[in-house]
Amino acid sequence: MAKSRFEQFPMEGVDLDHPNVARVYDYYLGGKANYAVDRVFAEKALASFPFVRPAAKSNRLFLHRAVRYLVKQGVRQFIDIGSGVPTMGSTHQVADELDTGTRVVYIDNEPVAVAHSQMLLEKEGDLARHGVIQADLRDPDLLWRKVGESEVIDLTQPVALLLIAVLHVTQPGPDGTDVGPAAVARYRELLGQGSYLVLSHGTADGVPESRAREMAEFGSMYDATATPVIWRPRGEIEELFGDLEMVEPGATWTPLWHPEENGENAPEIEFDAPNDSVVWAGVARKP
């Protein structure tokens, strides 16, 4: 495999011995912000589990549709936690198609993801309206403070908080416990009135038995990485929205959430059934 620009100019402190979930996901989506170790892992996964790539792309298109929908609802501020590396259209690019006054802060704990986001914003000359922060979603209060200090987002005004395909790969806490639900509960508290929570999460609940077995085997590939996966049941995913008001049609499979918001050049992703997307998603508003 040819070297990417990141291998030609390696970044200090980046682990090149183990695959990283953000960089592997970038490869699933067709991006180039990854290393050989990530591509080897991804190709092995795709060879055994070909459903992964269309599922990843469908999840990305859900992000695009949610951003378009929310801009039309008047939202102009987006906090994208676990944003990964920008590929297949990043949040600010989609939002700017409808309103060039939108503001986005990207947040990730992976150095390559942060650096690549910074490079993209610098290249496009968008650092005046958008920003990128290295932070850990497991520490909501510190992360929220950094967002406020960025001076990109006005936290006294409504925001859209994006948690796209990140909670099923969130690192456990120091004692090995699943800290995702508690962190999301705190984010719901921090959100101001009129803000939105946008969330997607992989699940083996409601998929054919054969696909559920594949997902278990696929998940086991991540057990040796720093971010083992958690496929929560759909009911547990819906609980992450707490008492926020769900936007119609409620929680559903990614292809079914407001398909009319697909952009003109959105790629066609064919599934035999919506649950082949294996990602449960939704948007909710804080009244």
GROMACS .gro file of C-alpha atoms in nm:
model
  287
    1MET     CA    1   0.000   0.000   0.000
    2ALA     CA    2   0.123   0.351  -0.083
    3LYS     CA    3   0.219   0.574   0.205
    4SER     CA    4  -0.014   0.855   0.300
    5ARG     CA    5   0.115   1.206   0.362
    6PHE     CA    6   0.087   1.137   0.737
    7GLU     CA    7   0.337   0.851   0.706
    8GLN     CA    8   0.571   1.068   0.502
    9PHE     CA    9   0.556   1.337   0.772
   10PRO     CA   10   0.478   1.148   1.096
   11MET     CA   11   0.343   1.348   1.388
   12GLU     CA   12   0.509   1.344   1.725
   13GLY     CA   13   0.329   1.133   1.984
   14VAL     CA   14   0.115   0.937   1.737
   15ASP     CA   15   0.100   0.560   1.798
   16LEU     CA   16   0.199   0.395   1.472
   17ASP     CA   17   0.204   0.043   1.616
   18HIS     CA   18  -0.169   0.002   1.675
   19PRO     CA   19  -0.476   0.083   1.463
   20ASN     CA   20  -0.679   0.381   1.576
   21VAL     CA   21  -1.057   0.385   1.552
   22ALA     CA   22  -1.079   0.738   1.407
   23ARG     CA   23  -0.822   0.668   1.138
   24VAL     CA   24  -0.974   0.328   1.055
   25TYR     CA   25  -1.317   0.490   1.021
   26ASP     CA   26  -1.162   0.748   0.789
   27TYR     CA   27  -1.039   0.462   0.570
   28TYR     CA   28  -1.386   0.302   0.565
   29LEU     CA   29  -1.517   0.633   0.430
   30GLY     CA   30  -1.250   0.658   0.164
   31GLY     CA   31  -1.032   0.916   0.340
   32LYS     CA   32  -0.653   0.943   0.340
   33ALA     CA   33  -0.577   1.049   0.698
   34ASN     CA   34  -0.462   0.703   0.806
   35TYR     CA   35  -0.150   0.492   0.840
   36ALA     CA   36  -0.053   0.149   0.712
   37VAL     CA   37  -0.144  -0.012   1.044
   38ASP     CA   38  -0.496   0.134   1.010
   39ARG     CA   39  -0.537   0.023   0.649
   40VAL     CA   40  -0.425  -0.332   0.724
   41PHE     CA   41  -0.679  -0.353   1.007
   42ALA     CA   42  -0.954  -0.199   0.793
   43GLU     CA   43  -0.892  -0.422   0.493
   44LYS     CA   44  -0.901  -0.729   0.714
   45ALA     CA   45  -1.233  -0.613   0.859
   46LEU     CA   46  -1.382  -0.532   0.520
   47ALA     CA   47  -1.275  -0.866   0.374
   48SER     CA   48  -1.469  -1.051   0.643
   49PHE     CA   49  -1.747  -0.799   0.705
   50PRO     CA   50  -1.830  -0.609   0.385
   51PHE     CA   51  -2.139  -0.454   0.546
   52VAL     CA   52  -1.913  -0.219   0.743
   53ARG     CA   53  -1.831   0.026   0.463
   54PRO     CA   54  -2.189   0.097   0.346
   55ALA     CA   55  -2.297   0.120   0.711
   56ALA     CA   56  -2.025   0.377   0.778
   57LYS     CA   57  -2.119   0.579   0.471
   58SER     CA   58  -2.488   0.569   0.562
   59ASN     CA   59  -2.402   0.696   0.908
   60ARG     CA   60  -2.204   0.982   0.753
   61LEU     CA   61  -2.498   1.075   0.534
   62PHE     CA   62  -2.720   1.082   0.844
   63LEU     CA   63  -2.485   1.346   0.984
   64HIS     CA   64  -2.520   1.548   0.664
   65ARG     CA   65  -2.901   1.529   0.671
   66ALA     CA   66  -2.920   1.618   1.039
   67VAL     CA   67  -2.701   1.924   0.987
   68ARG     CA   68  -2.911   2.040   0.691
   69TYR     CA   69  -3.233   1.986   0.886
   70LEU     CA   70  -3.108   2.179   1.188
   71VAL     CA   71  -2.978   2.473   0.987
   72LYS     CA   72  -3.329   2.499   0.840
   73GLN     CA   73  -3.462   2.504   1.198
   74GLY     CA   74  -3.247   2.806   1.272
   75VAL     CA   75  -2.950   2.637   1.440
   76ARG     CA   76  -2.623   2.816   1.363
   77GLN     CA   77  -2.384   2.656   1.615
   78PHE     CA   78  -2.257   2.298   1.611
   79ILE     CA   79  -2.037   2.111   1.860
   80ASP     CA   80  -1.909   1.795   1.692
   81ILE     CA   81  -1.766   1.560   1.958
   82GLY     CA   82  -1.567   1.262   1.838
   83SER     CA   83  -1.560   1.425   1.496
   84GLY     CA   84  -1.273   1.207   1.373
   85VAL     CA   85  -1.094   1.317   1.059
   86PRO     CA   86  -1.286   1.529   0.807
   87THR     CA   87  -1.388   1.321   0.508
   88MET     CA   88  -1.693   1.281   0.283
   89GLY     CA   89  -1.801   1.635   0.373
   90SER     CA   90  -1.741   1.769   0.722
   91THR     CA   91  -1.999   1.940   0.940
   92HIS     CA   92  -1.903   2.299   0.860
   93GLN     CA   93  -1.894   2.229   0.486
   94VAL     CA   94  -2.248   2.089   0.490
   95ALA     CA   95  -2.377   2.371   0.711
   96ASP     CA   96  -2.212   2.638   0.497
   97GLU     CA   97  -2.402   2.512   0.192
   98LEU     CA   98  -2.713   2.662   0.351
   99ASP     CA   99  -2.574   2.945   0.563
  100THR     CA  100  -2.222   3.084   0.569
  101GLY     CA  101  -2.283   3.230   0.912
  102THR     CA  102  -2.274   2.893   1.090
  103ARG     CA  103  -2.008   2.809   1.347
  104VAL     CA  104  -1.860   2.468   1.426
  105VAL     CA  105  -1.619   2.339   1.688
  106TYR     CA  106  -1.468   1.997   1.619
  107ILE     CA  107  -1.356   1.791   1.916
  108ASP     CA  108  -1.155   1.470   1.924
  109ASN     CA  109  -0.895   1.308   2.148
  110GLU     CA  110  -0.697   1.165   1.855
  111PRO     CA  111  -0.400   1.388   1.755
  112VAL     CA  112  -0.426   1.303   1.384
  113ALA     CA  113  -0.796   1.389   1.377
  114VAL     CA  114  -0.732   1.721   1.550
  115ALA     CA  115  -0.436   1.806   1.326
  116HIS     CA  116  -0.623   1.715   1.008
  117SER     CA  117  -0.924   1.924   1.110
  118GLN     CA  118  -0.692   2.216   1.183
  119MET     CA  119  -0.526   2.177   0.842
  120LEU     CA  120  -0.863   2.169   0.665
  121LEU     CA  121  -0.984   2.484   0.838
  122GLU     CA  122  -0.657   2.665   0.769
  123LYS     CA  123  -0.666   2.563   0.402
  124GLU     CA  124  -1.021   2.687   0.362
  125GLY     CA  125  -0.957   3.004   0.561
  126ASP     CA  126  -1.234   2.918   0.806
  127LEU     CA  127  -1.052   2.954   1.138
  128ALA     CA  128  -1.235   3.280   1.204
  129ARG     CA  129  -1.571   3.099   1.228
  130HIS     CA  130  -1.476   2.742   1.315
  131GLY     CA  131  -1.237   2.575   1.555
  132VAL     CA  132  -1.092   2.244   1.667
  133ILE     CA  133  -1.017   2.126   2.020
  134GLN     CA  134  -0.840   1.820   2.156
  135ALA     CA  135  -1.051   1.695   2.446
  136ASP     CA  136  -1.210   1.382   2.589
  137LEU     CA  137  -1.588   1.340   2.581
  138ARG     CA  138  -1.565   1.149   2.911
  139ASP     CA  139  -1.496   1.481   3.088
  140PRO     CA  140  -1.799   1.691   2.989
  141ASP     CA  141  -1.733   1.989   3.214
  142LEU     CA  142  -1.373   2.037   3.100
  143LEU     CA  143  -1.473   1.988   2.737
  144TRP     CA  144  -1.759   2.238   2.768
  145ARG     CA  145  -1.526   2.491   2.927
  146LYS     CA  146  -1.281   2.453   2.637
  147VAL     CA  147  -1.564   2.507   2.391
  148GLY     CA  148  -1.658   2.831   2.566
  149GLU     CA  149  -1.297   2.944   2.578
  150SER     CA  150  -1.264   2.887   2.202
  151GLU     CA  151  -1.484   3.196   2.150
  152VAL     CA  152  -1.629   3.023   1.844
  153ILE     CA  153  -1.946   2.906   2.017
  154ASP     CA  154  -2.173   3.122   2.232
  155LEU     CA  155  -2.295   2.872   2.491
  156THR     CA  156  -2.572   3.110   2.602
  157GLN     CA  157  -2.739   3.047   2.265
  158PRO     CA  158  -2.882   2.720   2.124
  159VAL     CA  159  -2.635   2.469   1.984
  160ALA     CA  160  -2.651   2.131   1.817
  161LEU     CA  161  -2.441   1.873   1.999
  162LEU     CA  162  -2.330   1.596   1.763
  163LEU     CA  163  -2.237   1.252   1.899
  164ILE     CA  164  -2.209   1.060   1.575
  165ALA     CA  165  -2.095   0.696   1.599
  166VAL     CA  166  -1.868   0.781   1.891
  167LEU     CA  167  -2.041   0.635   2.197
  168HIS     CA  168  -2.002   0.275   2.081
  169VAL     CA  169  -1.624   0.327   2.067
  170THR     CA  170  -1.582   0.541   2.377
  171GLN     CA  171  -1.296   0.431   2.597
  172PRO     CA  172  -1.404   0.296   2.938
  173GLY     CA  173  -1.329   0.492   3.253
  174PRO     CA  174  -1.020   0.433   3.469
  175ASP     CA  175  -1.196   0.151   3.652
  176GLY     CA  176  -1.309  -0.014   3.328
  177THR     CA  177  -1.670   0.100   3.355
  178ASP     CA  178  -1.885   0.227   3.068
  179VAL     CA  179  -1.896   0.603   3.124
  180GLY     CA  180  -2.089   0.690   2.808
  181PRO     CA  181  -2.443   0.719   2.952
  182ALA     CA  182  -2.331   0.933   3.248
  183ALA     CA  183  -2.133   1.163   3.017
  184VAL     CA  184  -2.430   1.208   2.783
  185ALA     CA  185  -2.657   1.282   3.080
  186ARG     CA  186  -2.421   1.562   3.182
  187TYR     CA  187  -2.416   1.701   2.828
  188ARG     CA  188  -2.796   1.711   2.832
  189GLU     CA  189  -2.774   1.921   3.149
  190LEU     CA  190  -2.519   2.155   2.991
  191LEU     CA  191  -2.726   2.214   2.678
  192GLY     CA  192  -2.920   2.538   2.678
  193GLN     CA  193  -3.289   2.573   2.603
  194GLY     CA  194  -3.365   2.523   2.235
  195SER     CA  195  -3.051   2.317   2.176
  196TYR     CA  196  -3.044   1.981   2.002
  197LEU     CA  197  -2.874   1.645   2.063
  198VAL     CA  198  -2.786   1.447   1.750
  199LEU     CA  199  -2.679   1.090   1.815
  200SER     CA  200  -2.606   0.771   1.623
  201HIS     CA  201  -2.494   0.437   1.763
  202GLY     CA  202  -2.421   0.092   1.627
  203THR     CA  203  -2.654  -0.187   1.738
  204ALA     CA  204  -2.706  -0.557   1.676
  205ASP     CA  205  -3.061  -0.526   1.809
  206GLY     CA  206  -3.325  -0.568   1.540
  207VAL     CA  207  -3.091  -0.700   1.273
  208PRO     CA  208  -3.102  -1.053   1.124
  209GLU     CA  209  -2.939  -1.319   1.340
  210SER     CA  210  -2.663  -1.374   1.086
  211ARG     CA  211  -2.577  -1.003   1.085
  212ALA     CA  212  -2.580  -0.995   1.466
  213ARG     CA  213  -2.320  -1.273   1.468
  214GLU     CA  214  -2.110  -1.080   1.218
  215MET     CA  215  -2.129  -0.769   1.434
  216ALA     CA  216  -2.013  -0.966   1.737
  217GLU     CA  217  -1.717  -1.100   1.541
  218PHE     CA  218  -1.643  -0.758   1.394
  219GLY     CA  219  -1.656  -0.604   1.742
  220SER     CA  220  -1.412  -0.862   1.874
  221MET     CA  221  -1.151  -0.725   1.631
  222TYR     CA  222  -1.150  -0.404   1.835
  223ASP     CA  223  -1.101  -0.581   2.168
  224ALA     CA  224  -0.724  -0.562   2.124
  225THR     CA  225  -0.735  -0.188   2.047
  226ALA     CA  226  -0.763   0.106   2.287
  227THR     CA  227  -1.132   0.143   2.199
  228PRO     CA  228  -1.334  -0.179   2.228
  229VAL     CA  229  -1.685  -0.142   2.086
  230ILE     CA  230  -2.017  -0.161   2.268
  231TRP     CA  231  -2.325  -0.250   2.062
  232ARG     CA  232  -2.606  -0.122   2.281
  233PRO     CA  233  -2.970  -0.237   2.235
  234ARG     CA  234  -3.195   0.017   2.066
  235GLY     CA  235  -3.379   0.086   2.392
  236GLU     CA  236  -3.056   0.184   2.568
  237ILE     CA  237  -2.961   0.410   2.280
  238GLU     CA  238  -3.296   0.586   2.303
  239GLU     CA  239  -3.245   0.634   2.678
  240LEU     CA  240  -2.941   0.847   2.596
  241PHE     CA  241  -3.181   1.119   2.478
  242GLY     CA  242  -3.329   1.138   2.830
  243ASP     CA  243  -3.635   1.362   2.849
  244LEU     CA  244  -3.548   1.568   2.544
  245GLU     CA  245  -3.818   1.598   2.278
  246MET     CA  246  -3.752   1.364   1.985
  247VAL     CA  247  -3.772   1.511   1.637
  248GLU     CA  248  -3.995   1.310   1.403
  249PRO     CA  249  -3.966   1.026   1.306
  250GLY     CA  250  -3.794   0.957   1.640
  251ALA     CA  251  -3.508   0.711   1.670
  252THR     CA  252  -3.470   0.496   1.360
  253TRP     CA  253  -3.220   0.336   1.121
  254THR     CA  254  -2.992   0.592   0.956
  255PRO     CA  255  -3.136   0.564   0.599
  256LEU     CA  256  -3.486   0.638   0.731
  257TRP     CA  257  -3.411   0.967   0.907
  258HIS     CA  258  -3.536   1.251   0.684
  259PRO     CA  259  -3.412   1.109   0.353
  260GLU     CA  260  -3.547   1.421   0.182
  261GLU     CA  261  -3.251   1.610   0.328
  262ASN     CA  262  -3.000   1.425   0.112
  263GLY     CA  263  -2.791   1.663  -0.093
  264GLU     CA  264  -2.802   1.664  -0.472
  265ASN     CA  265  -2.473   1.476  -0.499
  266ALA     CA  266  -2.529   1.231  -0.215
  267PRO     CA  267  -2.402   0.882  -0.307
  268GLU     CA  268  -2.653   0.603  -0.346
  269ILE     CA  269  -2.617   0.338  -0.075
  270GLU     CA  270  -2.829   0.032  -0.138
  271PHE     CA  271  -2.947  -0.186   0.149
  272ASP     CA  272  -3.174  -0.488   0.124
  273ALA     CA  273  -3.350  -0.348   0.431
  274PRO     CA  274  -3.296  -0.036   0.647
  275ASN     CA  275  -3.162  -0.243   0.938
  276ASP     CA  276  -2.867  -0.344   0.720
  277SER     CA  277  -2.730  -0.001   0.815
  278VAL     CA  278  -2.684  -0.139   1.173
  279VAL     CA  279  -2.684   0.215   1.317
  280TRP     CA  280  -2.971   0.354   1.525
  281ALA     CA  281  -2.999   0.733   1.519
  282GLY     CA  282  -3.208   1.030   1.613
  283VAL     CA  283  -3.230   1.399   1.692
  284ALA     CA  284  -3.389   1.555   2.001
  285ARG     CA  285  -3.456   1.910   2.122
  286LYS     CA  286  -3.420   2.049   2.472
  287PRO     CA  287  -3.741   2.246   2.541
   0.00000   0.00000   0.00000
